[in-house]
Amino acid sequence: MSTLKEIHVPDIGNHDRVPVIEVLIKPGDHIDKDDALVTLESDKATMEIPAPFSGTVKEVALKVGDEVSTGALIARVLSDEGTADHDGVIQKEKASLPASATESSQPVPKATVMPDKPSNELTIKRPPLDAGLPMPVAELPYASPAVRAFARELGVDIAQVEGSGRGGRIQRIDISGHVKQALASASHSVAGGGSLAGQSAALLPWPRIDFSRFGAIEEKPLGRIQKISGANLARNWAMIPHVTQHEDADITELESFRKCLAAENKDLKITPLVFQMKAVVAALKAYPSFNASLDQSGEKLILKKYFHIGIAVDTSDGLVVPVIRDVDRKGLLELARELTEVSTRAREKKLNPADMSGGCFSISSLGGIGGSAFTPIVNAPEVAILGVSRAITKPLWNGKEFVPRLMLPLSLSYDHRVIDGALAARFAVFVARQLADIRRLLL
Ligand code: CAO
């Protein structure tokens, strides 16, 4: 005959009033020895309390949110193996803790992250300090601390995972399945033509962190332009396999000419950028696959016979990319005038959507600010973008001696699905040559 036994919280050290974050049993459940009964979470550790014997749960004395100390009643269980209950006295039993189960503030070594199976060890883990906002206990998904630790290790938001265990309990296999699915769908999305039809890569969720737990903070909403350009940048960065090719252009002669031109046209602002636009157009003519877009299916290139260049403009509200049309048909002075006009309108928030559409290739110039190189993000559906950094005078070996030359750093990012590395290197060298000898722009 079975015995009705009480199971109590074992010695949990100095902890008092530790919250119950999970109750893993219900009346009628059959439990085996070492099956987890409840999970407690102190401010330093998470503890799973195992059953000291097997039996059938008659009554559960705790619920999520209760706070318990050593000796608190967890459940009454009809023991499988107990001695006969002749006098009806309920036997008391404390769930046992292994000797090593002392709370530690050290992070748990990976090797102690255990699969979700009946275990005869109490698992003690550090709480999810950086894993995000504390979740209300009632919403905590049903999973053991080991499984939670495994999910945290992989950056998985456990709330997104469906449990395949008893009563929907999330198991280790569910976490790995979730990650496999996310990776498969991300790679399908990025590699397949479907990516161009607007599917988003299935990325792991963004970590939710309450930064105020670490110090004073202030919240500042992103502006409208930042939100729009941010979403585009994130998509382009995730979906386009980027490579950036770097090249230096010797613009010593160009700079002398630019200064003469600027002195003769004081009403205009003539910067190196207009020369770069012309050099890029010459390169687009020489290498047409740069003046192209992948179509929706991702299976063919659309080659453009026009030369509209997008210029990244830094505004107080964020980055915008107005497009200057037919750069091949315009002279340097006309381009300088248009560039000043369009960047002024951008900064005065007077651009309309048409001003920002139809670009073939973009230039992002940080030359007026500084830096020696950067990685611009391709402005899809374009296939390449030229980043320009600040020109500096460097000693260049001319075969006999070092001579001071003004060198302009170019950073060409491209979509590697469309453009091979060798072609990108040729394009960058071509642009640099045009700038080094602007007579070539007449060819
Ligand atoms: N090297 C050295 N000096 C440079 C230079 C370069 N590569 N490019 C520009 N300069 C000089 C200009 O000649 C000008 O000096 P002067 O007044 O003495 O002639 C000064 O720097 C300021 O130029 P500018 O930045 O005002 O003008 P611009 O034509 O070069 O650029 C614009 C115009 C609108 C592109 C620029 O103002 C801008 O917004 N750049 C930021 C783009 C951006 O944010 N890109 C990042 C995107 S993230 O990928």
Tab-separated table of C-alpha atoms and ligand atoms in Angstrom:
chain	number	residue	atom	x	y	z
A	1	MET	CA	0.000	0.000	0.000
A	2	SER	CA	1.190	3.522	-0.827
A	3	THR	CA	2.000	6.175	1.685
A	4	LEU	CA	0.881	9.787	1.494
A	5	LYS	CA	3.999	11.860	2.013
A	6	GLU	CA	4.660	15.551	2.187
A	7	ILE	CA	7.538	17.003	0.256
A	8	HIS	CA	9.130	20.115	1.695
A	9	VAL	CA	11.625	22.655	0.412
A	10	PRO	CA	15.100	21.402	1.336
A	11	ASP	CA	17.754	23.509	3.007
A	12	ILE	CA	18.308	26.402	0.620
A	13	GLY	CA	20.885	28.143	2.745
A	14	ASN	CA	20.339	31.633	3.973
A	15	HIS	CA	17.610	32.412	1.523
A	16	ASP	CA	14.288	33.495	2.823
A	17	ARG	CA	11.145	34.111	0.859
A	18	VAL	CA	12.478	32.897	-2.483
A	19	PRO	CA	9.924	33.312	-5.291
A	20	VAL	CA	8.507	30.245	-6.997
A	21	ILE	CA	8.867	30.894	-10.721
A	22	GLU	CA	7.624	27.539	-11.993
A	23	VAL	CA	5.392	24.794	-10.688
A	24	LEU	CA	6.123	21.734	-12.778
A	25	ILE	CA	3.569	19.307	-11.319
A	26	LYS	CA	-0.181	19.133	-10.873
A	27	PRO	CA	-2.521	16.779	-8.999
A	28	GLY	CA	-2.745	13.415	-10.734
A	29	ASP	CA	0.745	13.627	-12.281
A	30	HIS	CA	2.948	10.621	-11.820
A	31	ILE	CA	6.456	11.705	-10.934
A	32	ASP	CA	9.690	9.775	-10.860
A	33	LYS	CA	12.420	10.279	-8.318
A	34	ASP	CA	14.466	13.364	-9.273
A	35	ASP	CA	11.766	14.832	-11.495
A	36	ALA	CA	11.704	18.583	-11.062
A	37	LEU	CA	8.819	19.762	-8.897
A	38	VAL	CA	9.214	23.521	-8.707
A	39	THR	CA	11.743	26.154	-9.706
A	40	LEU	CA	12.793	28.849	-7.294
A	41	GLU	CA	14.614	31.979	-8.335
A	42	SER	CA	16.470	34.056	-5.788
A	43	ASP	CA	18.200	37.305	-6.699
A	44	LYS	CA	21.356	35.315	-7.371
A	45	ALA	CA	20.351	31.875	-8.562
A	46	THR	CA	17.694	29.673	-10.068
A	47	MET	CA	17.067	26.338	-8.341
A	48	GLU	CA	15.048	23.385	-9.476
A	49	ILE	CA	13.769	21.206	-6.634
A	50	PRO	CA	13.750	17.491	-7.519
A	51	ALA	CA	11.373	14.829	-6.160
A	52	PRO	CA	12.975	12.677	-3.457
A	53	PHE	CA	10.899	9.627	-4.480
A	54	SER	CA	8.430	8.496	-7.114
A	55	GLY	CA	4.671	8.594	-6.721
A	56	THR	CA	1.424	10.292	-7.691
A	57	VAL	CA	0.807	13.923	-6.865
A	58	LYS	CA	-2.290	14.333	-4.695
A	59	GLU	CA	-2.045	17.990	-3.867
A	60	VAL	CA	0.239	20.875	-4.834
A	61	ALA	CA	0.750	23.403	-2.084
A	62	LEU	CA	2.564	26.104	-4.053
A	63	LYS	CA	1.740	28.328	-6.953
A	64	VAL	CA	3.842	30.593	-9.148
A	65	GLY	CA	4.607	33.809	-7.308
A	66	ASP	CA	4.581	32.266	-3.832
A	67	GLU	CA	7.633	32.989	-1.743
A	68	VAL	CA	9.144	30.102	0.172
A	69	SER	CA	11.873	29.321	2.667
A	70	THR	CA	13.478	26.085	3.832
A	71	GLY	CA	10.856	23.616	5.015
A	72	ALA	CA	7.886	25.046	3.132
A	73	LEU	CA	5.409	22.437	1.918
A	74	ILE	CA	5.658	21.776	-1.819
A	75	ALA	CA	3.224	18.906	-2.345
A	76	ARG	CA	1.534	15.824	-0.951
A	77	VAL	CA	2.435	12.758	-2.964
A	78	LEU	CA	1.217	9.166	-2.769
A	79	SER	CA	4.502	7.334	-2.723
A	80	ASP	CA	4.996	4.281	-4.941
A	81	GLU	CA	7.314	2.546	-2.551
A	82	GLY	CA	6.331	3.776	0.857
A	83	THR	CA	5.587	1.700	3.861
A	84	ALA	CA	1.978	0.933	4.770
A	85	ASP	CA	0.142	3.896	6.246
A	86	HIS	CA	-1.483	1.959	9.061
A	87	ASP	CA	-2.250	4.813	11.386
A	88	GLY	CA	-3.016	7.409	8.745
A	89	VAL	CA	-0.073	9.599	9.781
A	90	ILE	CA	1.338	11.581	6.920
A	91	GLN	CA	5.081	11.102	6.573
A	92	LYS	CA	7.183	14.154	5.939
A	93	GLU	CA	10.065	14.205	3.531
A	94	LYS	CA	12.378	16.959	2.449
A	95	ALA	CA	13.479	17.116	-1.116
A	96	SER	CA	17.185	16.394	-1.049
A	97	LEU	CA	19.971	18.577	-2.301
A	98	PRO	CA	23.222	17.093	-3.519
A	99	ALA	CA	26.244	18.123	-1.513
A	100	SER	CA	27.538	20.307	-4.333
A	101	ALA	CA	24.342	22.248	-4.595
A	102	THR	CA	25.433	25.374	-2.909
A	103	GLU	CA	24.549	28.623	-4.496
A	104	SER	CA	27.264	30.251	-6.473
A	105	SER	CA	27.558	33.692	-7.925
A	106	GLN	CA	29.989	32.390	-10.544
A	107	PRO	CA	28.649	32.012	-14.078
A	108	VAL	CA	27.771	28.410	-14.853
A	109	PRO	CA	30.387	26.706	-17.007
A	110	LYS	CA	28.994	25.543	-20.333
A	111	ALA	CA	29.578	21.929	-19.486
A	112	THR	CA	26.967	22.177	-16.743
A	113	VAL	CA	24.231	23.155	-19.163
A	114	MET	CA	22.297	19.932	-19.163
A	115	PRO	CA	19.732	18.497	-21.494
A	116	ASP	CA	16.191	18.618	-20.223
A	117	LYS	CA	15.858	15.166	-18.760
A	118	PRO	CA	15.202	13.868	-15.300
A	119	SER	CA	18.291	14.710	-13.379
A	120	ASN	CA	19.514	13.834	-9.976
A	121	GLU	CA	21.362	17.091	-9.684
A	122	LEU	CA	20.002	20.365	-8.568
A	123	THR	CA	20.836	22.950	-11.181
A	124	ILE	CA	21.928	26.297	-9.901
A	125	LYS	CA	22.333	29.036	-12.414
A	126	ARG	CA	22.992	32.723	-12.446
A	127	PRO	CA	19.870	34.636	-13.327
A	128	PRO	CA	19.444	36.096	-16.790
A	129	LEU	CA	21.207	39.314	-15.861
A	130	ASP	CA	21.645	40.555	-19.385
A	131	ALA	CA	18.996	38.501	-21.008
A	132	GLY	CA	16.409	41.218	-20.980
A	133	LEU	CA	13.609	42.703	-19.003
A	134	PRO	CA	12.401	40.563	-16.169
A	135	MET	CA	9.233	38.845	-17.321
A	136	PRO	CA	6.212	38.697	-15.041
A	137	VAL	CA	6.333	35.271	-13.421
A	138	ALA	CA	2.924	34.313	-14.732
A	139	GLU	CA	4.227	34.696	-18.306
A	140	LEU	CA	7.436	32.744	-17.863
A	141	PRO	CA	7.531	29.908	-20.371
A	142	TYR	CA	7.519	26.398	-19.012
A	143	ALA	CA	11.171	25.251	-19.113
A	144	SER	CA	13.847	24.119	-16.724
A	145	PRO	CA	16.686	26.444	-15.720
A	146	ALA	CA	19.113	24.346	-17.744
A	147	VAL	CA	16.984	24.798	-20.833
A	148	ARG	CA	16.642	28.512	-20.121
A	149	ALA	CA	20.409	28.799	-19.772
A	150	PHE	CA	20.842	26.951	-23.070
A	151	ALA	CA	18.385	29.350	-24.747
A	152	ARG	CA	20.212	32.358	-23.302
A	153	GLU	CA	23.519	30.992	-24.507
A	154	LEU	CA	22.176	30.829	-28.066
A	155	GLY	CA	20.403	34.192	-27.817
A	156	VAL	CA	16.982	32.578	-28.199
A	157	ASP	CA	13.945	34.353	-26.773
A	158	ILE	CA	12.383	31.393	-24.998
A	159	ALA	CA	8.938	32.988	-25.238
A	160	GLN	CA	9.088	32.344	-29.011
A	161	VAL	CA	9.705	28.614	-28.609
A	162	GLU	CA	6.992	25.975	-28.607
A	163	GLY	CA	7.502	23.214	-26.077
A	164	SER	CA	7.188	19.588	-27.115
A	165	GLY	CA	7.442	18.162	-23.609
A	166	ARG	CA	4.748	17.111	-21.188
A	167	GLY	CA	2.227	19.911	-20.757
A	168	GLY	CA	4.038	22.042	-23.353
A	169	ARG	CA	7.279	22.060	-21.424
A	170	ILE	CA	10.129	23.497	-23.479
A	171	GLN	CA	13.007	21.091	-23.865
A	172	ARG	CA	16.550	21.503	-25.066
A	173	ILE	CA	15.624	19.864	-28.362
A	174	ASP	CA	12.940	22.555	-28.879
A	175	ILE	CA	15.570	25.290	-28.503
A	176	SER	CA	17.954	23.684	-30.999
A	177	GLY	CA	15.044	23.061	-33.374
A	178	HIS	CA	14.065	26.723	-33.115
A	179	VAL	CA	17.607	27.852	-33.948
A	180	LYS	CA	17.883	25.425	-36.866
A	181	GLN	CA	14.618	26.703	-38.278
A	182	ALA	CA	15.697	30.344	-37.880
A	183	LEU	CA	19.026	29.677	-39.618
A	184	ALA	CA	17.427	27.687	-42.432
A	185	SER	CA	14.837	30.328	-43.100
A	186	ALA	CA	17.446	33.112	-42.935
A	187	SER	CA	19.729	31.399	-45.423
A	188	HIS	CA	16.781	30.577	-47.700
A	189	SER	CA	15.662	34.154	-47.529
A	190	VAL	CA	19.084	35.595	-48.265
A	191	ALA	CA	20.185	33.138	-50.908
A	192	GLY	CA	16.965	32.739	-52.804
A	193	GLY	CA	15.350	35.103	-55.219
A	194	GLY	CA	12.532	35.392	-52.713
A	195	SER	CA	14.691	37.802	-50.763
A	196	LEU	CA	14.083	40.381	-53.423
A	197	ALA	CA	10.369	39.933	-53.190
A	198	GLY	CA	10.448	41.425	-49.734
A	199	GLN	CA	10.816	38.426	-47.411
A	200	SER	CA	12.706	39.274	-44.287
A	201	ALA	CA	15.441	37.090	-42.868
A	202	ALA	CA	14.320	35.262	-39.733
A	203	LEU	CA	16.793	36.734	-37.298
A	204	LEU	CA	17.047	36.084	-33.618
A	205	PRO	CA	15.088	38.573	-31.569
A	206	TRP	CA	16.738	41.734	-30.338
A	207	PRO	CA	17.880	41.460	-26.710
A	208	ARG	CA	15.507	43.197	-24.335
A	209	ILE	CA	17.561	44.945	-21.691
A	210	ASP	CA	16.416	47.271	-18.959
A	211	PHE	CA	19.432	49.589	-19.054
A	212	SER	CA	18.148	51.570	-16.088
A	213	ARG	CA	19.256	48.656	-13.939
A	214	PHE	CA	22.849	49.689	-14.641
A	215	GLY	CA	22.627	53.474	-14.343
A	216	ALA	CA	20.775	56.628	-15.343
A	217	ILE	CA	19.301	56.687	-18.836
A	218	GLU	CA	17.218	58.933	-21.078
A	219	GLU	CA	14.952	57.857	-23.926
A	220	LYS	CA	15.045	59.654	-27.275
A	221	PRO	CA	12.728	58.435	-30.038
A	222	LEU	CA	14.270	57.972	-33.486
A	223	GLY	CA	13.212	60.492	-36.093
A	224	ARG	CA	11.041	59.557	-39.073
A	225	ILE	CA	13.963	59.617	-41.529
A	226	GLN	CA	16.129	57.542	-39.201
A	227	LYS	CA	13.365	54.966	-38.890
A	228	ILE	CA	12.871	54.717	-42.651
A	229	SER	CA	16.545	54.731	-43.578
A	230	GLY	CA	17.353	52.402	-40.674
A	231	ALA	CA	14.904	49.797	-41.925
A	232	ASN	CA	16.357	50.027	-45.442
A	233	LEU	CA	19.939	49.841	-44.205
A	234	ALA	CA	19.153	46.824	-42.032
A	235	ARG	CA	17.502	44.992	-44.924
A	236	ASN	CA	20.337	45.809	-47.320
A	237	TRP	CA	22.999	44.803	-44.826
A	238	ALA	CA	21.257	41.518	-44.025
A	239	MET	CA	20.334	40.519	-47.557
A	240	ILE	CA	23.258	41.696	-49.655
A	241	PRO	CA	26.595	39.904	-49.355
A	242	HIS	CA	28.809	42.971	-49.108
A	243	VAL	CA	32.487	43.279	-49.931
A	244	THR	CA	34.364	46.578	-49.817
A	245	GLN	CA	37.271	47.257	-52.159
A	246	HIS	CA	39.682	50.036	-51.177
A	247	GLU	CA	41.736	52.161	-53.527
A	248	ASP	CA	43.607	55.463	-53.299
A	249	ALA	CA	43.346	58.045	-56.080
A	250	ASP	CA	46.118	60.553	-56.643
A	251	ILE	CA	44.162	63.812	-56.941
A	252	THR	CA	47.106	66.218	-56.747
A	253	GLU	CA	46.484	67.667	-60.209
A	254	LEU	CA	42.730	67.486	-59.879
A	255	GLU	CA	42.900	69.524	-56.690
A	256	SER	CA	44.923	72.300	-58.374
A	257	PHE	CA	42.389	72.432	-61.161
A	258	ARG	CA	39.472	72.388	-58.714
A	259	LYS	CA	40.934	75.327	-56.829
A	260	CYS	CA	41.340	77.317	-60.086
A	261	LEU	CA	37.779	76.486	-61.055
A	262	ALA	CA	36.504	77.471	-57.608
A	263	ALA	CA	38.413	80.785	-57.778
A	264	GLU	CA	36.830	81.540	-61.165
A	265	ASN	CA	33.342	80.616	-59.940
A	266	LYS	CA	33.025	82.143	-56.534
A	267	ASP	CA	29.244	81.962	-56.659
A	268	LEU	CA	29.496	78.143	-56.745
A	269	LYS	CA	30.711	75.606	-54.229
A	270	ILE	CA	32.951	73.319	-56.237
A	271	THR	CA	34.103	70.371	-54.149
A	272	PRO	CA	35.887	67.168	-55.211
A	273	LEU	CA	32.503	65.440	-55.243
A	274	VAL	CA	31.479	66.670	-58.689
A	275	PHE	CA	34.663	65.183	-60.156
A	276	GLN	CA	33.915	61.927	-58.412
A	277	MET	CA	30.453	61.887	-59.955
A	278	LYS	CA	31.904	62.273	-63.422
A	279	ALA	CA	34.562	59.617	-62.774
A	280	VAL	CA	31.914	57.200	-61.530
A	281	VAL	CA	29.778	57.713	-64.620
A	282	ALA	CA	32.789	56.963	-66.829
A	283	ALA	CA	33.332	53.761	-64.803
A	284	LEU	CA	29.649	52.797	-65.073
A	285	LYS	CA	29.928	53.094	-68.851
A	286	ALA	CA	33.057	50.941	-68.879
A	287	TYR	CA	31.576	48.348	-66.466
A	288	PRO	CA	27.814	48.177	-67.164
A	289	SER	CA	27.084	45.519	-64.535
A	290	PHE	CA	27.637	48.254	-61.925
A	291	ASN	CA	24.875	50.303	-63.554
A	292	ALA	CA	22.342	47.573	-62.902
A	293	SER	CA	19.805	46.065	-60.501
A	294	LEU	CA	18.812	42.488	-59.793
A	295	ASP	CA	15.208	41.880	-60.750
A	296	GLN	CA	12.598	40.626	-58.257
A	297	SER	CA	13.329	36.966	-59.010
A	298	GLY	CA	17.022	37.471	-58.388
A	299	GLU	CA	17.726	35.656	-61.623
A	300	LYS	CA	18.482	38.453	-64.065
A	301	LEU	CA	20.175	41.827	-64.168
A	302	ILE	CA	18.459	44.943	-65.429
A	303	LEU	CA	21.096	47.064	-67.123
A	304	LYS	CA	20.392	50.786	-67.172
A	305	LYS	CA	21.225	53.078	-70.043
A	306	TYR	CA	20.884	56.229	-67.983
A	307	PHE	CA	23.252	57.602	-65.353
A	308	HIS	CA	21.486	58.953	-62.279
A	309	ILE	CA	23.721	59.216	-59.226
A	310	GLY	CA	22.457	59.187	-55.631
A	311	ILE	CA	24.354	61.395	-53.182
A	312	ALA	CA	24.178	60.583	-49.472
A	313	VAL	CA	23.407	63.811	-47.602
A	314	ASP	CA	23.795	64.121	-43.874
A	315	THR	CA	20.894	66.093	-42.360
A	316	SER	CA	19.983	66.867	-38.774
A	317	ASP	CA	17.169	64.298	-39.102
A	318	GLY	CA	19.325	61.547	-40.581
A	319	LEU	CA	20.657	60.328	-43.888
A	320	VAL	CA	18.847	60.977	-47.180
A	321	VAL	CA	19.951	60.115	-50.711
A	322	PRO	CA	18.688	62.576	-53.355
A	323	VAL	CA	19.404	61.599	-56.932
A	324	ILE	CA	21.110	63.799	-59.506
A	325	ARG	CA	19.873	62.823	-62.921
A	326	ASP	CA	21.752	62.422	-66.192
A	327	VAL	CA	25.149	63.133	-64.705
A	328	ASP	CA	26.710	62.044	-68.022
A	329	ARG	CA	25.058	64.984	-69.801
A	330	LYS	CA	25.976	67.688	-67.297
A	331	GLY	CA	29.144	69.702	-66.874
A	332	LEU	CA	31.070	70.177	-63.618
A	333	LEU	CA	29.640	73.647	-62.947
A	334	GLU	CA	26.068	72.521	-63.527
A	335	LEU	CA	26.623	69.544	-61.239
A	336	ALA	CA	28.132	71.774	-58.536
A	337	ARG	CA	25.091	74.060	-58.707
A	338	GLU	CA	22.681	71.138	-58.562
A	339	LEU	CA	24.557	69.457	-55.727
A	340	THR	CA	24.401	72.604	-53.598
A	341	GLU	CA	20.723	73.077	-54.415
A	342	VAL	CA	19.720	69.479	-53.672
A	343	SER	CA	21.727	69.219	-50.440
A	344	THR	CA	20.245	72.513	-49.240
A	345	ARG	CA	16.738	71.250	-49.977
A	346	ALA	CA	17.582	67.994	-48.185
A	347	ARG	CA	18.677	69.869	-45.074
A	348	GLU	CA	15.579	72.072	-45.225
A	349	LYS	CA	13.416	68.906	-45.454
A	350	LYS	CA	12.099	69.994	-48.841
A	351	LEU	CA	12.900	66.868	-50.845
A	352	ASN	CA	10.010	64.899	-52.258
A	353	PRO	CA	10.029	61.148	-52.963
A	354	ALA	CA	10.681	61.736	-56.685
A	355	ASP	CA	13.939	63.530	-55.785
A	356	MET	CA	15.127	60.338	-54.115
A	357	SER	CA	14.127	57.765	-56.701
A	358	GLY	CA	15.671	56.353	-59.867
A	359	GLY	CA	19.288	56.233	-58.712
A	360	CYS	CA	21.725	53.868	-60.467
A	361	PHE	CA	24.687	54.114	-58.115
A	362	SER	CA	25.361	56.122	-54.948
A	363	ILE	CA	28.269	58.106	-53.606
A	364	SER	CA	28.696	58.669	-49.898
A	365	SER	CA	31.319	61.322	-49.245
A	366	LEU	CA	32.636	61.845	-45.748
A	367	GLY	CA	35.627	63.708	-47.147
A	368	GLY	CA	34.494	67.014	-45.677
A	369	ILE	CA	34.536	65.429	-42.221
A	370	GLY	CA	37.486	63.017	-42.062
A	371	GLY	CA	38.383	59.355	-41.828
A	372	SER	CA	40.624	57.176	-43.943
A	373	ALA	CA	38.192	54.432	-45.057
A	374	PHE	CA	34.760	53.031	-44.268
A	375	THR	CA	32.270	50.421	-45.411
A	376	PRO	CA	29.266	52.040	-47.067
A	377	ILE	CA	26.122	49.935	-47.330
A	378	VAL	CA	24.811	49.257	-50.835
A	379	ASN	CA	21.636	51.237	-51.494
A	380	ALA	CA	19.415	48.449	-52.904
A	381	PRO	CA	18.323	47.814	-55.576
A	382	GLU	CA	21.586	49.369	-56.701
A	383	VAL	CA	24.525	46.955	-56.722
A	384	ALA	CA	27.384	49.183	-55.587
A	385	ILE	CA	28.214	52.364	-53.728
A	386	LEU	CA	31.362	54.472	-53.548
A	387	GLY	CA	32.481	55.736	-50.151
A	388	VAL	CA	34.913	58.655	-50.200
A	389	SER	CA	37.091	59.652	-47.257
A	390	ARG	CA	39.298	62.655	-46.631
A	391	ALA	CA	42.195	63.265	-49.023
A	392	ILE	CA	45.587	63.557	-47.367
A	393	THR	CA	49.087	64.218	-48.616
A	394	LYS	CA	51.229	61.084	-48.569
A	395	PRO	CA	54.792	60.339	-49.685
A	396	LEU	CA	54.593	58.385	-52.927
A	397	TRP	CA	57.531	56.585	-54.545
A	398	ASN	CA	57.911	57.687	-58.179
A	399	GLY	CA	60.667	55.231	-59.016
A	400	LYS	CA	63.471	57.528	-57.900
A	401	GLU	CA	62.248	59.306	-54.809
A	402	PHE	CA	59.315	59.914	-52.517
A	403	VAL	CA	57.160	62.816	-53.603
A	404	PRO	CA	54.226	64.397	-51.759
A	405	ARG	CA	50.926	63.519	-53.449
A	406	LEU	CA	47.363	64.256	-52.409
A	407	MET	CA	45.689	60.872	-52.096
A	408	LEU	CA	41.926	60.348	-51.972
A	409	PRO	CA	40.744	57.144	-50.243
A	410	LEU	CA	37.950	55.335	-52.086
A	411	SER	CA	35.888	52.513	-50.552
A	412	LEU	CA	33.752	50.648	-53.069
A	413	SER	CA	31.132	48.345	-51.511
A	414	TYR	CA	29.383	45.972	-53.892
A	415	ASP	CA	26.811	43.198	-54.037
A	416	HIS	CA	28.919	40.063	-54.411
A	417	ARG	CA	25.998	38.184	-55.979
A	418	VAL	CA	26.301	40.454	-58.991
A	419	ILE	CA	29.902	41.628	-59.000
A	420	ASP	CA	33.060	39.568	-58.658
A	421	GLY	CA	36.014	40.806	-56.648
A	422	ALA	CA	38.256	41.170	-59.721
A	423	LEU	CA	35.650	43.297	-61.481
A	424	ALA	CA	35.258	45.470	-58.416
A	425	ALA	CA	39.018	45.978	-58.221
A	426	ARG	CA	39.035	46.990	-61.902
A	427	PHE	CA	36.174	49.411	-61.359
A	428	ALA	CA	37.902	51.014	-58.366
A	429	VAL	CA	41.208	51.310	-60.226
A	430	PHE	CA	39.346	52.817	-63.187
A	431	VAL	CA	37.691	55.467	-60.996
A	432	ALA	CA	41.053	56.270	-59.391
A	433	ARG	CA	42.687	56.672	-62.828
A	434	GLN	CA	39.962	59.034	-63.985
A	435	LEU	CA	40.506	61.181	-60.935
A	436	ALA	CA	44.287	61.056	-61.251
A	437	ASP	CA	44.113	62.382	-64.788
A	438	ILE	CA	40.856	64.188	-65.369
A	439	ARG	CA	41.652	64.575	-69.075
A	440	ARG	CA	40.471	60.969	-69.256
A	441	LEU	CA	36.965	62.177	-68.375
A	442	LEU	CA	36.847	63.716	-71.845
A	443	LEU	CA	37.416	60.380	-73.552
B	1	CAO	N1	38.930	65.281	-49.023
B	1	CAO	C1	39.277	66.476	-48.549
B	1	CAO	N2	38.428	67.521	-48.486
B	1	CAO	C2	37.183	67.320	-48.935
B	1	CAO	C3	36.751	66.108	-49.448
B	1	CAO	C4	37.691	65.064	-49.496
B	1	CAO	N3	37.367	63.862	-49.956
B	1	CAO	N4	35.462	66.217	-49.800
B	1	CAO	C5	35.075	67.451	-49.499
B	1	CAO	N5	36.128	68.130	-48.993
B	1	CAO	C6	36.141	69.512	-48.551
B	1	CAO	C7	35.365	70.376	-49.498
B	1	CAO	O1	36.168	70.787	-50.583
B	1	CAO	C8	34.969	71.486	-48.591
B	1	CAO	O2	36.089	72.339	-48.375
B	1	CAO	P1	36.136	73.817	-49.000
B	1	CAO	O3	34.912	74.503	-48.485
B	1	CAO	O4	37.408	74.368	-48.482
B	1	CAO	O5	36.115	73.627	-50.468
B	1	CAO	C9	34.725	70.803	-47.275
B	1	CAO	O6	35.423	69.573	-47.338
B	1	CAO	C10	33.270	70.526	-46.979
B	1	CAO	O7	32.668	69.850	-48.058
B	1	CAO	P2	31.132	69.420	-47.970
B	1	CAO	O8	31.017	68.159	-47.230
B	1	CAO	O9	30.355	70.561	-47.469
B	1	CAO	O10	30.751	69.258	-49.484
B	1	CAO	P3	30.812	67.973	-50.424
B	1	CAO	O11	30.427	68.445	-51.775
B	1	CAO	O12	32.094	67.283	-50.316
B	1	CAO	O13	29.682	67.022	-49.853
B	1	CAO	C11	27.498	66.403	-49.136
B	1	CAO	C12	28.328	67.383	-49.938
B	1	CAO	C13	26.079	66.827	-49.190
B	1	CAO	C14	27.682	65.012	-49.718
B	1	CAO	C15	28.046	66.379	-47.694
B	1	CAO	O14	27.864	67.652	-47.120
B	1	CAO	C16	27.462	65.342	-46.814
B	1	CAO	O15	26.316	65.439	-46.347
B	1	CAO	N6	28.242	64.301	-46.540
B	1	CAO	C17	27.834	63.269	-45.602
B	1	CAO	C18	27.374	62.035	-46.322
B	1	CAO	C19	27.106	60.965	-45.335
B	1	CAO	O16	26.598	61.190	-44.247
B	1	CAO	N7	27.508	59.762	-45.671
B	1	CAO	C20	27.460	58.697	-44.737
B	1	CAO	C21	26.489	57.720	-45.178
B	1	CAO	S1	26.654	56.289	-44.228
B	1	CAO	O17	27.068	55.252	-45.298
